[in-house]
């Protein structure tokens, strides 16, 4: 049975066709139009439509490189269904090396958006209007922000069994349920009954080859699971022993000073274990950061100088 047409911005992509389309959003003060590039690969055979997106936060470049590399290496050449690939959703943030749009708003807190709202709200509105009603699944690629390095991890919606199943297939090193946040893309997708997972890996404005490779590995495993591709080539077919976390918390700086981690991101930890220290610049005062329980580290702050209260480690207990 032939696959359905994909229509974005009034342009049709018929079965068996691949096209680069644009969603026009706004203009720069110079008058230059800003468009969201959308690549559509529509196979002839009927199957699911999967959205793979990155750059919802403009400074999170690992996801952008993941999608770019998959396009460049023709990894989206599906033989059933269709791929909608969006390497950079937040073009404004990308060109300004910023998480947000120029008015300071977060697009990922602006869904479903409005046609006449703020810039972030309009981006969310047009994106949802043009794409979301046509997809069956969504994979949203992110990184840690502001010097925070996320160990490759999948976040899913516990209330959505299909999201839980997608997380399992993606097979990231770490996975855990995450609450739906008002205004987020995942929350909007959940309300539209679209199973969505969020892959977080690396840190903003810094390439991480492991993060990129893990992202490609997970996406390809999902495409194979959905019978959209026949095989995953060996270099992307690794198997992770996924660690599922439940009770999580941030360990914060007890004082200002120089932060020196003593544990590796992604490693198992024992209750009471020394994870890092904060010291003054004279080496006279030192504060220890110890593990509050047995579990794993899933994020480490790489900022060398920290203020009191800043998040240093994201840790969680293993789901039993």
PDB file of C-alpha atoms in Angstrom, residues 64-276:
ATOM      1  CA  UNK A  64      22.187  19.374  15.328  1.00  0.00           C
ATOM      2  CA  UNK A  65      25.304  17.456  14.255  1.00  0.00           C
ATOM      3  CA  UNK A  66      23.533  14.131  14.800  1.00  0.00           C
ATOM      4  CA  UNK A  67      20.752  15.043  12.376  1.00  0.00           C
ATOM      5  CA  UNK A  68      23.182  16.673   9.926  1.00  0.00           C
ATOM      6  CA  UNK A  69      25.408  13.593   9.905  1.00  0.00           C
ATOM      7  CA  UNK A  70      22.465  11.254   9.370  1.00  0.00           C
ATOM      8  CA  UNK A  71      21.344  13.381   6.430  1.00  0.00           C
ATOM      9  CA  UNK A  72      24.874  13.570   4.984  1.00  0.00           C
ATOM     10  CA  UNK A  73      25.390   9.798   5.348  1.00  0.00           C
ATOM     11  CA  UNK A  74      21.912   9.099   3.954  1.00  0.00           C
ATOM     12  CA  UNK A  75      20.836   7.224   7.088  1.00  0.00           C
ATOM     13  CA  UNK A  76      17.258   8.392   6.604  1.00  0.00           C
ATOM     14  CA  UNK A  77      16.838   6.375   3.403  1.00  0.00           C
ATOM     15  CA  UNK A  78      13.793   4.518   4.728  1.00  0.00           C
ATOM     16  CA  UNK A  79      12.033   1.797   2.732  1.00  0.00           C
ATOM     17  CA  UNK A  80       8.703   2.263   4.522  1.00  0.00           C
ATOM     18  CA  UNK A  81       6.992   5.277   6.083  1.00  0.00           C
ATOM     19  CA  UNK A  82       8.547   8.734   6.173  1.00  0.00           C
ATOM     20  CA  UNK A  83      11.124  10.779   8.041  1.00  0.00           C
ATOM     21  CA  UNK A  84      10.705  14.457   8.853  1.00  0.00           C
ATOM     22  CA  UNK A  85      14.158  15.662   9.918  1.00  0.00           C
ATOM     23  CA  UNK A  86      14.655  19.116  11.441  1.00  0.00           C
ATOM     24  CA  UNK A  87      18.346  19.779  12.248  1.00  0.00           C
ATOM     25  CA  UNK A  88      17.799  23.292  13.665  1.00  0.00           C
ATOM     26  CA  UNK A  89      14.401  24.268  15.032  1.00  0.00           C
ATOM     27  CA  UNK A  90      15.531  27.452  16.792  1.00  0.00           C
ATOM     28  CA  UNK A  91      17.411  29.249  14.007  1.00  0.00           C
ATOM     29  CA  UNK A  92      17.515  32.513  15.977  1.00  0.00           C
ATOM     30  CA  UNK A  93      19.191  30.844  18.944  1.00  0.00           C
ATOM     31  CA  UNK A  94      21.655  29.025  16.698  1.00  0.00           C
ATOM     32  CA  UNK A  95      22.941  32.147  14.959  1.00  0.00           C
ATOM     33  CA  UNK A  96      23.281  33.920  18.338  1.00  0.00           C
ATOM     34  CA  UNK A  97      24.921  30.919  20.116  1.00  0.00           C
ATOM     35  CA  UNK A  98      22.000  31.069  22.509  1.00  0.00           C
ATOM     36  CA  UNK A  99      19.541  28.696  24.144  1.00  0.00           C
ATOM     37  CA  UNK A 100      16.689  31.159  23.627  1.00  0.00           C
ATOM     38  CA  UNK A 101      15.375  33.512  20.961  1.00  0.00           C
ATOM     39  CA  UNK A 102      16.426  37.204  20.967  1.00  0.00           C
ATOM     40  CA  UNK A 103      13.551  38.310  23.228  1.00  0.00           C
ATOM     41  CA  UNK A 104      14.872  35.961  25.924  1.00  0.00           C
ATOM     42  CA  UNK A 105      12.048  33.437  25.753  1.00  0.00           C
ATOM     43  CA  UNK A 106      12.526  29.672  25.615  1.00  0.00           C
ATOM     44  CA  UNK A 107      10.807  28.031  22.637  1.00  0.00           C
ATOM     45  CA  UNK A 108      10.606  24.824  24.673  1.00  0.00           C
ATOM     46  CA  UNK A 109       8.362  26.593  27.170  1.00  0.00           C
ATOM     47  CA  UNK A 110       6.170  28.207  24.521  1.00  0.00           C
ATOM     48  CA  UNK A 111       4.153  25.339  23.031  1.00  0.00           C
ATOM     49  CA  UNK A 112       1.506  25.213  21.639  1.00  0.00           C
ATOM     50  CA  UNK A 113       2.123  28.877  20.937  1.00  0.00           C
ATOM     51  CA  UNK A 114      -0.033  31.506  19.263  1.00  0.00           C
ATOM     52  CA  UNK A 115      -0.073  33.056  15.802  1.00  0.00           C
ATOM     53  CA  UNK A 116       0.329  36.616  17.117  1.00  0.00           C
ATOM     54  CA  UNK A 117       2.394  36.004  20.259  1.00  0.00           C
ATOM     55  CA  UNK A 118       6.065  36.453  21.074  1.00  0.00           C
ATOM     56  CA  UNK A 119       8.737  35.206  18.685  1.00  0.00           C
ATOM     57  CA  UNK A 120       9.089  31.961  20.664  1.00  0.00           C
ATOM     58  CA  UNK A 121       5.325  31.522  20.730  1.00  0.00           C
ATOM     59  CA  UNK A 122       5.049  32.016  16.961  1.00  0.00           C
ATOM     60  CA  UNK A 123       7.821  29.510  16.274  1.00  0.00           C
ATOM     61  CA  UNK A 124       6.002  26.955  18.426  1.00  0.00           C
ATOM     62  CA  UNK A 125       2.639  27.716  16.791  1.00  0.00           C
ATOM     63  CA  UNK A 126       3.774  27.417  13.170  1.00  0.00           C
ATOM     64  CA  UNK A 127       5.899  24.358  13.907  1.00  0.00           C
ATOM     65  CA  UNK A 128       3.003  22.534  15.540  1.00  0.00           C
ATOM     66  CA  UNK A 129       0.569  23.645  12.843  1.00  0.00           C
ATOM     67  CA  UNK A 130       2.746  22.499   9.947  1.00  0.00           C
ATOM     68  CA  UNK A 131       4.205  19.258  11.276  1.00  0.00           C
ATOM     69  CA  UNK A 132       2.648  17.691  14.336  1.00  0.00           C
ATOM     70  CA  UNK A 133      -0.675  16.518  12.863  1.00  0.00           C
ATOM     71  CA  UNK A 134       1.264  14.445  10.303  1.00  0.00           C
ATOM     72  CA  UNK A 135       3.589  12.437  12.554  1.00  0.00           C
ATOM     73  CA  UNK A 136       3.257   9.204  14.528  1.00  0.00           C
ATOM     74  CA  UNK A 137       6.422   9.388  16.684  1.00  0.00           C
ATOM     75  CA  UNK A 138       8.898  12.079  17.745  1.00  0.00           C
ATOM     76  CA  UNK A 139      12.548  11.966  18.805  1.00  0.00           C
ATOM     77  CA  UNK A 140      13.753  15.250  20.328  1.00  0.00           C
ATOM     78  CA  UNK A 141      17.556  15.698  20.609  1.00  0.00           C
ATOM     79  CA  UNK A 142      19.072  17.891  23.339  1.00  0.00           C
ATOM     80  CA  UNK A 143      22.282  18.432  25.299  1.00  0.00           C
ATOM     81  CA  UNK A 144      23.062  19.745  28.743  1.00  0.00           C
ATOM     82  CA  UNK A 145      23.258  23.503  29.032  1.00  0.00           C
ATOM     83  CA  UNK A 146      25.693  25.999  30.507  1.00  0.00           C
ATOM     84  CA  UNK A 147      28.758  23.790  31.166  1.00  0.00           C
ATOM     85  CA  UNK A 148      26.591  20.859  32.297  1.00  0.00           C
ATOM     86  CA  UNK A 149      27.533  17.618  30.585  1.00  0.00           C
ATOM     87  CA  UNK A 150      24.718  15.086  30.315  1.00  0.00           C
ATOM     88  CA  UNK A 151      25.812  11.476  30.097  1.00  0.00           C
ATOM     89  CA  UNK A 152      23.851   9.969  27.138  1.00  0.00           C
ATOM     90  CA  UNK A 153      20.347   9.470  28.490  1.00  0.00           C
ATOM     91  CA  UNK A 154      16.755   9.034  27.371  1.00  0.00           C
ATOM     92  CA  UNK A 155      13.868  10.786  29.097  1.00  0.00           C
ATOM     93  CA  UNK A 156      10.358   9.492  28.560  1.00  0.00           C
ATOM     94  CA  UNK A 157       6.800  10.040  29.743  1.00  0.00           C
ATOM     95  CA  UNK A 158       5.876   7.383  32.289  1.00  0.00           C
ATOM     96  CA  UNK A 159       2.138   7.836  31.613  1.00  0.00           C
ATOM     97  CA  UNK A 160       2.610   6.932  27.937  1.00  0.00           C
ATOM     98  CA  UNK A 161       3.376   3.229  27.440  1.00  0.00           C
ATOM     99  CA  UNK A 162       4.457   3.846  23.834  1.00  0.00           C
ATOM    100  CA  UNK A 163       6.989   6.408  25.026  1.00  0.00           C
ATOM    101  CA  UNK A 164       8.319   3.868  27.543  1.00  0.00           C
ATOM    102  CA  UNK A 165       8.630   1.287  24.758  1.00  0.00           C
ATOM    103  CA  UNK A 166      10.472   3.755  22.497  1.00  0.00           C
ATOM    104  CA  UNK A 167      12.946   4.501  25.293  1.00  0.00           C
ATOM    105  CA  UNK A 168      13.668   0.795  25.662  1.00  0.00           C
ATOM    106  CA  UNK A 169      14.287   0.383  21.929  1.00  0.00           C
ATOM    107  CA  UNK A 170      16.526   3.481  21.783  1.00  0.00           C
ATOM    108  CA  UNK A 171      18.783   1.692  24.293  1.00  0.00           C
ATOM    109  CA  UNK A 172      20.709   4.666  25.732  1.00  0.00           C
ATOM    110  CA  UNK A 173      23.172   4.004  28.590  1.00  0.00           C
ATOM    111  CA  UNK A 174      20.807   5.732  31.057  1.00  0.00           C
ATOM    112  CA  UNK A 175      17.032   6.192  30.971  1.00  0.00           C
ATOM    113  CA  UNK A 176      14.434   7.614  33.334  1.00  0.00           C
ATOM    114  CA  UNK A 177      10.895   8.994  33.369  1.00  0.00           C
ATOM    115  CA  UNK A 178      10.617  12.775  33.348  1.00  0.00           C
ATOM    116  CA  UNK A 179       7.645  14.901  34.341  1.00  0.00           C
ATOM    117  CA  UNK A 180       5.845  16.806  31.626  1.00  0.00           C
ATOM    118  CA  UNK A 181       6.668  20.508  31.754  1.00  0.00           C
ATOM    119  CA  UNK A 182       4.062  23.094  30.824  1.00  0.00           C
ATOM    120  CA  UNK A 183       4.886  24.677  27.476  1.00  0.00           C
ATOM    121  CA  UNK A 184       7.390  22.014  26.430  1.00  0.00           C
ATOM    122  CA  UNK A 185       7.376  20.264  23.073  1.00  0.00           C
ATOM    123  CA  UNK A 186       7.017  16.861  24.769  1.00  0.00           C
ATOM    124  CA  UNK A 187       3.985  18.061  26.715  1.00  0.00           C
ATOM    125  CA  UNK A 188       2.352  19.359  23.527  1.00  0.00           C
ATOM    126  CA  UNK A 189       3.085  16.061  21.773  1.00  0.00           C
ATOM    127  CA  UNK A 190       1.631  14.089  24.701  1.00  0.00           C
ATOM    128  CA  UNK A 191      -1.605  16.092  24.488  1.00  0.00           C
ATOM    129  CA  UNK A 192      -1.748  15.221  20.790  1.00  0.00           C
ATOM    130  CA  UNK A 193      -1.262  11.526  21.604  1.00  0.00           C
ATOM    131  CA  UNK A 194       2.154  11.386  19.917  1.00  0.00           C
ATOM    132  CA  UNK A 195       4.706   9.202  21.762  1.00  0.00           C
ATOM    133  CA  UNK A 196       7.879  11.240  22.243  1.00  0.00           C
ATOM    134  CA  UNK A 197      11.299  10.635  23.768  1.00  0.00           C
ATOM    135  CA  UNK A 198      14.015  13.157  24.573  1.00  0.00           C
ATOM    136  CA  UNK A 199      17.668  12.201  24.102  1.00  0.00           C
ATOM    137  CA  UNK A 200      20.087  14.292  26.174  1.00  0.00           C
ATOM    138  CA  UNK A 201      23.840  13.974  25.641  1.00  0.00           C
ATOM    139  CA  UNK A 202      26.902  16.203  25.988  1.00  0.00           C
ATOM    140  CA  UNK A 203      26.966  19.902  26.761  1.00  0.00           C
ATOM    141  CA  UNK A 204      26.086  23.077  24.875  1.00  0.00           C
ATOM    142  CA  UNK A 205      28.461  24.552  22.266  1.00  0.00           C
ATOM    143  CA  UNK A 206      30.839  21.599  22.421  1.00  0.00           C
ATOM    144  CA  UNK A 207      30.903  18.577  20.128  1.00  0.00           C
ATOM    145  CA  UNK A 208      30.941  15.182  21.823  1.00  0.00           C
ATOM    146  CA  UNK A 209      31.574  12.249  19.482  1.00  0.00           C
ATOM    147  CA  UNK A 210      30.171   9.723  21.924  1.00  0.00           C
ATOM    148  CA  UNK A 211      26.953  11.742  22.261  1.00  0.00           C
ATOM    149  CA  UNK A 212      26.560  12.010  18.491  1.00  0.00           C
ATOM    150  CA  UNK A 213      27.273   8.316  17.925  1.00  0.00           C
ATOM    151  CA  UNK A 214      24.867   7.251  20.685  1.00  0.00           C
ATOM    152  CA  UNK A 215      22.179   9.453  19.179  1.00  0.00           C
ATOM    153  CA  UNK A 216      22.584   7.904  15.741  1.00  0.00           C
ATOM    154  CA  UNK A 217      22.624   4.432  17.278  1.00  0.00           C
ATOM    155  CA  UNK A 218      19.325   5.022  19.075  1.00  0.00           C
ATOM    156  CA  UNK A 219      17.517   6.623  16.145  1.00  0.00           C
ATOM    157  CA  UNK A 220      18.525   3.814  13.784  1.00  0.00           C
ATOM    158  CA  UNK A 221      17.401   1.170  16.283  1.00  0.00           C
ATOM    159  CA  UNK A 222      13.979   2.811  16.438  1.00  0.00           C
ATOM    160  CA  UNK A 223      13.715   2.960  12.633  1.00  0.00           C
ATOM    161  CA  UNK A 224      14.573  -0.738  12.448  1.00  0.00           C
ATOM    162  CA  UNK A 225      12.079  -1.540  15.219  1.00  0.00           C
ATOM    163  CA  UNK A 226       9.363   0.282  13.256  1.00  0.00           C
ATOM    164  CA  UNK A 227      10.359  -1.702  10.130  1.00  0.00           C
ATOM    165  CA  UNK A 228      11.321   1.455   8.273  1.00  0.00           C
ATOM    166  CA  UNK A 229      14.844   0.165   7.556  1.00  0.00           C
ATOM    167  CA  UNK A 230      16.088  -3.404   7.217  1.00  0.00           C
ATOM    168  CA  UNK A 231      19.346  -3.277   9.191  1.00  0.00           C
ATOM    169  CA  UNK A 232      21.563  -1.071  11.332  1.00  0.00           C
ATOM    170  CA  UNK A 233      25.159  -1.091  10.135  1.00  0.00           C
ATOM    171  CA  UNK A 234      27.592  -2.681  12.622  1.00  0.00           C
ATOM    172  CA  UNK A 235      29.301   0.508  13.832  1.00  0.00           C
ATOM    173  CA  UNK A 236      25.915   1.837  15.036  1.00  0.00           C
ATOM    174  CA  UNK A 237      24.527  -1.501  16.230  1.00  0.00           C
ATOM    175  CA  UNK A 238      26.087  -1.551  19.701  1.00  0.00           C
ATOM    176  CA  UNK A 239      24.051  -2.763  22.644  1.00  0.00           C
ATOM    177  CA  UNK A 240      23.941  -0.797  25.899  1.00  0.00           C
ATOM    178  CA  UNK A 241      22.975  -2.257  29.229  1.00  0.00           C
ATOM    179  CA  UNK A 242      20.516   0.524  29.964  1.00  0.00           C
ATOM    180  CA  UNK A 243      20.463   1.673  33.591  1.00  0.00           C
ATOM    181  CA  UNK A 244      16.983   2.861  34.592  1.00  0.00           C
ATOM    182  CA  UNK A 245      16.977   5.545  37.270  1.00  0.00           C
ATOM    183  CA  UNK A 246      14.118   6.613  39.510  1.00  0.00           C
ATOM    184  CA  UNK A 247      14.717   8.901  42.520  1.00  0.00           C
ATOM    185  CA  UNK A 248      16.928  11.715  41.232  1.00  0.00           C
ATOM    186  CA  UNK A 249      18.343  14.883  42.719  1.00  0.00           C
ATOM    187  CA  UNK A 250      20.839  17.641  42.054  1.00  0.00           C
ATOM    188  CA  UNK A 251      23.790  18.001  44.415  1.00  0.00           C
ATOM    189  CA  UNK A 252      24.525  21.702  44.795  1.00  0.00           C
ATOM    190  CA  UNK A 253      27.557  23.686  45.829  1.00  0.00           C
ATOM    191  CA  UNK A 254      27.599  24.206  49.614  1.00  0.00           C
ATOM    192  CA  UNK A 255      29.822  27.265  49.131  1.00  0.00           C
ATOM    193  CA  UNK A 256      31.474  29.310  46.395  1.00  0.00           C
ATOM    194  CA  UNK A 257      34.916  28.328  45.154  1.00  0.00           C
ATOM    195  CA  UNK A 258      36.874  26.153  42.766  1.00  0.00           C
ATOM    196  CA  UNK A 259      35.004  22.963  41.850  1.00  0.00           C
ATOM    197  CA  UNK A 260      37.079  19.816  41.356  1.00  0.00           C
ATOM    198  CA  UNK A 261      35.140  16.667  40.373  1.00  0.00           C
ATOM    199  CA  UNK A 262      36.492  13.390  41.730  1.00  0.00           C
ATOM    200  CA  UNK A 263      34.068  11.041  39.942  1.00  0.00           C
ATOM    201  CA  UNK A 264      33.362  10.293  36.288  1.00  0.00           C
ATOM    202  CA  UNK A 265      30.091  11.129  34.603  1.00  0.00           C
ATOM    203  CA  UNK A 266      27.979   8.021  34.011  1.00  0.00           C
ATOM    204  CA  UNK A 267      29.705   6.043  36.757  1.00  0.00           C
ATOM    205  CA  UNK A 268      28.099   4.047  39.565  1.00  0.00           C
ATOM    206  CA  UNK A 269      28.375   5.616  43.027  1.00  0.00           C
ATOM    207  CA  UNK A 270      28.112   4.333  46.595  1.00  0.00           C
ATOM    208  CA  UNK A 271      26.466   6.196  49.446  1.00  0.00           C
ATOM    209  CA  UNK A 272      29.031   8.429  51.158  1.00  0.00           C
ATOM    210  CA  UNK A 273      31.491   8.261  48.245  1.00  0.00           C
ATOM    211  CA  UNK A 274      33.496  11.427  47.581  1.00  0.00           C
ATOM    212  CA  UNK A 275      32.216  12.885  44.298  1.00  0.00           C
ATOM    213  CA  UNK A 276      34.048  16.205  44.303  1.00  0.00           C
TER     214      UNK A 276
END
